Each structure stands twice: as structure tokens, then as C-alpha cells.
CSV table of C-alpha atoms in Angstrom, one decimal:
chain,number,residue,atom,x,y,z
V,169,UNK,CA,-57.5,47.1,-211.7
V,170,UNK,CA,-54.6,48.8,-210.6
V,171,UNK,CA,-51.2,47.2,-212.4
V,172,UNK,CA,-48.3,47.1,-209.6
V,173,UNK,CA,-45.1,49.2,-210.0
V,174,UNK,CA,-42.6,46.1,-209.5
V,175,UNK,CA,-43.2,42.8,-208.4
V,176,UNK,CA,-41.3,43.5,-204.9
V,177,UNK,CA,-42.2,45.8,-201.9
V,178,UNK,CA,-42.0,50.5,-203.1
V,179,UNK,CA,-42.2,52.9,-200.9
V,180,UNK,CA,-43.7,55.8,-200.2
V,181,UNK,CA,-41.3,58.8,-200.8
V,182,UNK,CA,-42.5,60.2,-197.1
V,183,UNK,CA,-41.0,56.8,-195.8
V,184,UNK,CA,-38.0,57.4,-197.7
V,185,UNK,CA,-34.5,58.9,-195.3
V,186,UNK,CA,-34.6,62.7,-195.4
V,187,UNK,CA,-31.7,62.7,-197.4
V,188,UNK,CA,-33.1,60.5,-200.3
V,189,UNK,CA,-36.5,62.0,-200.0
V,190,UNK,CA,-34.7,65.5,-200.4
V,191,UNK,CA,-33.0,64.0,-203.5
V,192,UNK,CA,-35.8,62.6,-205.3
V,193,UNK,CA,-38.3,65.8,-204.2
V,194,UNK,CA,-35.7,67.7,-206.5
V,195,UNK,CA,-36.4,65.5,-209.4
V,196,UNK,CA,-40.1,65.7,-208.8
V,197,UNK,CA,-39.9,69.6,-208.4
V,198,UNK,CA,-38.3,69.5,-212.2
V,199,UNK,CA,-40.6,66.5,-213.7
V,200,UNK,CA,-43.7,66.5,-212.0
V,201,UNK,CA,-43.9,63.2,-210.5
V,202,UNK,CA,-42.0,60.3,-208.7
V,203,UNK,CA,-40.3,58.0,-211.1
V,204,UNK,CA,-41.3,54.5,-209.9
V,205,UNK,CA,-37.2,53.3,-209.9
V,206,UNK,CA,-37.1,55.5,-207.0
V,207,UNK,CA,-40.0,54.0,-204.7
V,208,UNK,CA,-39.0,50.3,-206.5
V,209,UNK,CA,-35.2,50.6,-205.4
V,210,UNK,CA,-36.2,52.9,-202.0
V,211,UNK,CA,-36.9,49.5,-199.7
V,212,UNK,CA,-33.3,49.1,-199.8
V,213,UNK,CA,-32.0,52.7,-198.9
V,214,UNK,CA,-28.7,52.1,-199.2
V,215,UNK,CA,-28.8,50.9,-202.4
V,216,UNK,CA,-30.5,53.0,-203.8
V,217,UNK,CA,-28.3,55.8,-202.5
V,218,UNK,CA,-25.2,54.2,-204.0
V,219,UNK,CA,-27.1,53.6,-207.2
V,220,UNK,CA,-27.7,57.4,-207.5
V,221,UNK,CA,-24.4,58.6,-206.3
V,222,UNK,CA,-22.8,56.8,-209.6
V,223,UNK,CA,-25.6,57.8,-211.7
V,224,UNK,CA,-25.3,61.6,-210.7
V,225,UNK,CA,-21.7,61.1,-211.3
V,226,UNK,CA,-21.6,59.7,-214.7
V,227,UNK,CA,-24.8,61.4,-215.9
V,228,UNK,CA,-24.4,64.8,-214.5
V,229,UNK,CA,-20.9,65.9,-215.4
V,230,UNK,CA,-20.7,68.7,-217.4
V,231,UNK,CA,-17.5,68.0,-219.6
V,232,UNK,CA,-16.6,66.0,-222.1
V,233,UNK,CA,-20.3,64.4,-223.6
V,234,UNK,CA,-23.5,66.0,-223.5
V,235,UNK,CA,-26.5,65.9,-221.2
V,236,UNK,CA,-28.1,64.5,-224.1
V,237,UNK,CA,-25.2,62.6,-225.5
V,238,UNK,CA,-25.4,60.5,-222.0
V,239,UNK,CA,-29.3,59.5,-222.3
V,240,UNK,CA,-28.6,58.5,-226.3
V,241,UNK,CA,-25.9,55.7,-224.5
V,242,UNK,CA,-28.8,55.1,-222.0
V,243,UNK,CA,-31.3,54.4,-224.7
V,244,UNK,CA,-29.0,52.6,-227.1
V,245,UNK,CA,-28.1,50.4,-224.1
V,246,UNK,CA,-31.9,49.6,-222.5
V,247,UNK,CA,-32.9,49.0,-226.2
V,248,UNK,CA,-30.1,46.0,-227.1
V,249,UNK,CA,-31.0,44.9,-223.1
V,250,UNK,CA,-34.7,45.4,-223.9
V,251,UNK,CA,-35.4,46.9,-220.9
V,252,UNK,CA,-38.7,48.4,-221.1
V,253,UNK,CA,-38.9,51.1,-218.3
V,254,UNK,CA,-35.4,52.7,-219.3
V,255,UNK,CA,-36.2,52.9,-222.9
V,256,UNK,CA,-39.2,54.9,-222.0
V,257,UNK,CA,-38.0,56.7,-219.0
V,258,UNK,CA,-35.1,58.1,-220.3
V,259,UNK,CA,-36.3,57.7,-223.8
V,260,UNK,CA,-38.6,60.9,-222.6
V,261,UNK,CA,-35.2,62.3,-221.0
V,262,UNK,CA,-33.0,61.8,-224.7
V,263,UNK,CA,-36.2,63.8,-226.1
V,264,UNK,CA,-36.4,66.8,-224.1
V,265,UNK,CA,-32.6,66.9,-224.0
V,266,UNK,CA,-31.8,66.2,-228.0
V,267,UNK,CA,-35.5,68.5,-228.4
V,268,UNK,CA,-36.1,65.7,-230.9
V,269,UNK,CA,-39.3,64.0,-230.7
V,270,UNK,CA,-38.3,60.4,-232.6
V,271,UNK,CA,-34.9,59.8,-232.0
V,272,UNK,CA,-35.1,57.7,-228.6
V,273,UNK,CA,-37.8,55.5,-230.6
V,274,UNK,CA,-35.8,54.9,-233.3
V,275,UNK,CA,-32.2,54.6,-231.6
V,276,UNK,CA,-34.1,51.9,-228.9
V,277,UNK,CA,-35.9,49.7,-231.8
V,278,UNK,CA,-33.1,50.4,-234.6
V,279,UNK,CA,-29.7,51.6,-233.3
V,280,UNK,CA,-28.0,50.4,-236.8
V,281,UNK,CA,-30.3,52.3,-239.1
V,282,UNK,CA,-30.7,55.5,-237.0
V,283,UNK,CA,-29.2,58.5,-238.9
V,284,UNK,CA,-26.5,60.2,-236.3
V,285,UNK,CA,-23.9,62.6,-237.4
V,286,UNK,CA,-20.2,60.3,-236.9
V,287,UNK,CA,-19.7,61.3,-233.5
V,288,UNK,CA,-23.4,60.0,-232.2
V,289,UNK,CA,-22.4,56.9,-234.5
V,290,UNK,CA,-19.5,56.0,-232.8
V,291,UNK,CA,-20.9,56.7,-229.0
V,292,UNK,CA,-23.6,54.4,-230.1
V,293,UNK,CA,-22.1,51.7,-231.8
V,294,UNK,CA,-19.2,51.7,-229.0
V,295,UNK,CA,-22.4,51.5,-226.1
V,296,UNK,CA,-24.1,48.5,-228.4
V,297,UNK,CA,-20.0,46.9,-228.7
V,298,UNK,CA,-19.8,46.6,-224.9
V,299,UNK,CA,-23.7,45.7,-224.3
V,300,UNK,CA,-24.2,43.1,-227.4
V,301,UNK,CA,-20.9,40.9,-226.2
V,302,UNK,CA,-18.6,42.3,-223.9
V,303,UNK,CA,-16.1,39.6,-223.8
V,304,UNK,CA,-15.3,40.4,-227.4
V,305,UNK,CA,-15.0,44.5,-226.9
V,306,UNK,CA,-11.7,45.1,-227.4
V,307,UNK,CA,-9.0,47.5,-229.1
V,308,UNK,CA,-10.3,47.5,-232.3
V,309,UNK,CA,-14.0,49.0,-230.9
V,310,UNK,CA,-11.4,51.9,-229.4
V,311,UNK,CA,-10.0,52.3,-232.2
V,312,UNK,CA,-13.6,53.6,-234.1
V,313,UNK,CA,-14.1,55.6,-231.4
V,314,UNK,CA,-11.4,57.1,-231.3
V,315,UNK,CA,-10.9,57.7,-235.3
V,316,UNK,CA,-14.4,59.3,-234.9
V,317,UNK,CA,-12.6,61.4,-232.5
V,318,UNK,CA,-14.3,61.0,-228.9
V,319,UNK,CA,-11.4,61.3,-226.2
V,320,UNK,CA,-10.2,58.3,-223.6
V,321,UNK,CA,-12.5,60.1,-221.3
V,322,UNK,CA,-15.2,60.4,-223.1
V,323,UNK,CA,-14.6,56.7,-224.1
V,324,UNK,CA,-14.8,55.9,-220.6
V,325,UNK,CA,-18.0,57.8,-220.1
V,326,UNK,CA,-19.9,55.7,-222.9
V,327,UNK,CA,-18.3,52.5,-221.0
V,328,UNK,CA,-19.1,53.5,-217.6
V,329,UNK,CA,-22.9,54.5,-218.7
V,330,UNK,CA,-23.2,51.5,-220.5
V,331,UNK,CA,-22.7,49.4,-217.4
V,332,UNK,CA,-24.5,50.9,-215.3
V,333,UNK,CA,-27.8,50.6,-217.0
V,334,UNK,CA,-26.7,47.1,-217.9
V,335,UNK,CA,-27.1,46.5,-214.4
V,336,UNK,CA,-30.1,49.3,-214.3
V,337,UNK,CA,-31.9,47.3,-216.2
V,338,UNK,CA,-31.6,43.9,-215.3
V,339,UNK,CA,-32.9,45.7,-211.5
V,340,UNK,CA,-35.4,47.0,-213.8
V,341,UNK,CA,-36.3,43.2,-215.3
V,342,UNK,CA,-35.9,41.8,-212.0
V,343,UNK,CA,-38.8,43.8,-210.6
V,344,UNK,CA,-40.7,43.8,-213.4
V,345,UNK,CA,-40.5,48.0,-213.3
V,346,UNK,CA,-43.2,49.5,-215.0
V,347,UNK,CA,-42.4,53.3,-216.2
V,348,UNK,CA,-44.6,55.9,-214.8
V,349,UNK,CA,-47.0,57.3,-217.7
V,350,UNK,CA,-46.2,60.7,-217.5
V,351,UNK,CA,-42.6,59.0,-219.3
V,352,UNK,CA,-44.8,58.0,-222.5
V,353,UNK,CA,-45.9,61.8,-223.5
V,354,UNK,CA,-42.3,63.7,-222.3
V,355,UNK,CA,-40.6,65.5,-225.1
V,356,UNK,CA,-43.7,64.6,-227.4
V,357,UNK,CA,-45.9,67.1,-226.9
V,358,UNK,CA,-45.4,70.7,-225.3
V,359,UNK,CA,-45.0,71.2,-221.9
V,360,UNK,CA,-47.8,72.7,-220.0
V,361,UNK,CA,-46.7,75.3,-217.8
């Protein structure tokens, strides 16, 4: 019995407009495969365009926090939001990227106990802040961040990730996303070439 990828309509990528199949055959050049978010969210092109026009922005900038700085924000976030495709999917993405084969599973299930030097302390705890109850993130969760020496930018970066996927993954719980299973072995185990 085959399990379905979300409980409303995917697509198929060929189905897809040439300039969102052209984005997401990139991704599947460097992975392998199709992530499902893309053939869940692709019945509603537009959306899904805009939804990956503020993700490249905030994920793919090369200044201020790491490539793998931005999937531990992910992770830390999905995990208080218990979101189970972004834990795993980018769970597999903070692996390759941090080349640490435990950390996403332990910053997802434990984000308080995980050991991070101050500077991965403070990007976390100021993602869990904003995601665990926003109304009460104020100056003193700025305050830590900043005394642990992350910029206003870089601030904004954890902020502006940690929205996103709060919204990333209550799409995700709303369809009932199920991650592909090439996620589960990413960064675990070498990669065939």
C-alpha cells in the first residue's frame, strides 16, 4: 500500500511552469530526487514560487550566518513546532552542511541539552524564544543574542527563518507532508557517487 505524499492534490514536476520545474530540476540535479514540498505546494504555482523566492533569500545568502547555521534555526524551529517533514528534510540538510551526523537529532528532540559552542546557543535559543511564545519575545531575548555577539542582521536572519518555517510547517501539518526517504539516510551514511 502506497502511503500518499499530503492529504491534498501534488504534481508532477513535468506539470509544473517551466520556470518552477527549472528551479526544482536544480535541486534534484544536486539531491537526487524531488522533495515532496515541491509537488505538495506545486498545485498552487504561485505560491509556491513566492514560498521559494523568500526561502532562497533568507536561506541562500552568503553573509552574515552560515549555510549550516540557517538549517540549525530550521531544525530548532520544526522541532519546538513538531513538524515532522522539516525536522527530517532539513535535518539531512543541517547534517551534510554541519558534516555532523547527530546534531539535527538531538537539536530537534532536545534543543536545551544540545552541546553548541555560545554562538549556536544563542541562534538557537533566540529561534526557540520567537517559536515557543512570540508575544513574550522581546528586548531582553536581543539582549542574549546580542551579548553572545550575533549582529542586528544576523538577529534578523534567525527571526526571519524562524517565521518562515513557522508557517513552513504548519503548510507541512496541514497536508499531512510526509518527507521523501532518501531525507532519513542524508548526511548519515557516505554518499555514493
Amino acid at each position: 500500500m502506497e502511503t500518499a505524499v499530503s492529504r491534498f492534490p501534488v504534481v508532477d514536476l513535468a506539470d509544473l511552469p517551466e520556470d518552477l520545474r527549472e528551479r526544482i530540476q536544480a535541486i534534484v540535479e544536486k539531491s537526487g530526487f524531488v522533495p515532496n514540498i515541491f509537488l505538495a505546494l506545486g498545485h498552487r504555482p504561485a505560491e509556491l514560487r513566492a514560498f521559494l523566492d523568500y526561502h532562497d533569500a533568507l536561506m541562500e545568502r552568503s553573509d552574515g550566518l552560515s549555510k549550516a547555521e540557517r538549517e540549525l534555526i530550521v531544525v530548532a524551529t520544526s522541532g519546538a513546532n513538531h513538524c515532522t517533514y522539516c525536522v527530517v528534510a532539513h535535518g539531512a540538510i543541517l547534517r551534510v552542511r554541519a558534516k555532523d551526523p547527530e546534531l539535527a537529532d538531538r537539536v530537534s528532540s532536545n534543543p536545551w541539552q544540545v552541546e553548541l559552542d555560545e554562538r549556536g546557543r544563542a541562534i538557537v535559543d533566540l529561534a526557540l524564544a520567537l517559536s515557543h511564545d512570540s508575544a513574550a519575545f522581546g528586548d531582553a531575548d536581543l539582549d542574549l543574542a546580542r551579548e553572545a555577539g550575533l549582529t542586528d542582521d544576523e538577529i534578523w536572519d534567525v527571526g526571519a527563518i524562524t517565521a518562515l518555517f513557522a508557517m513552513s510547517n504548519r503548510l507541512a501539518h496541514l497536508t499531512a507532508l510526509r518527507p521523501n526517504p532518501e531525507f532519513f539516510l542524508m548526511g548519515r551514511l557516505p554518499r555514493e557517487r
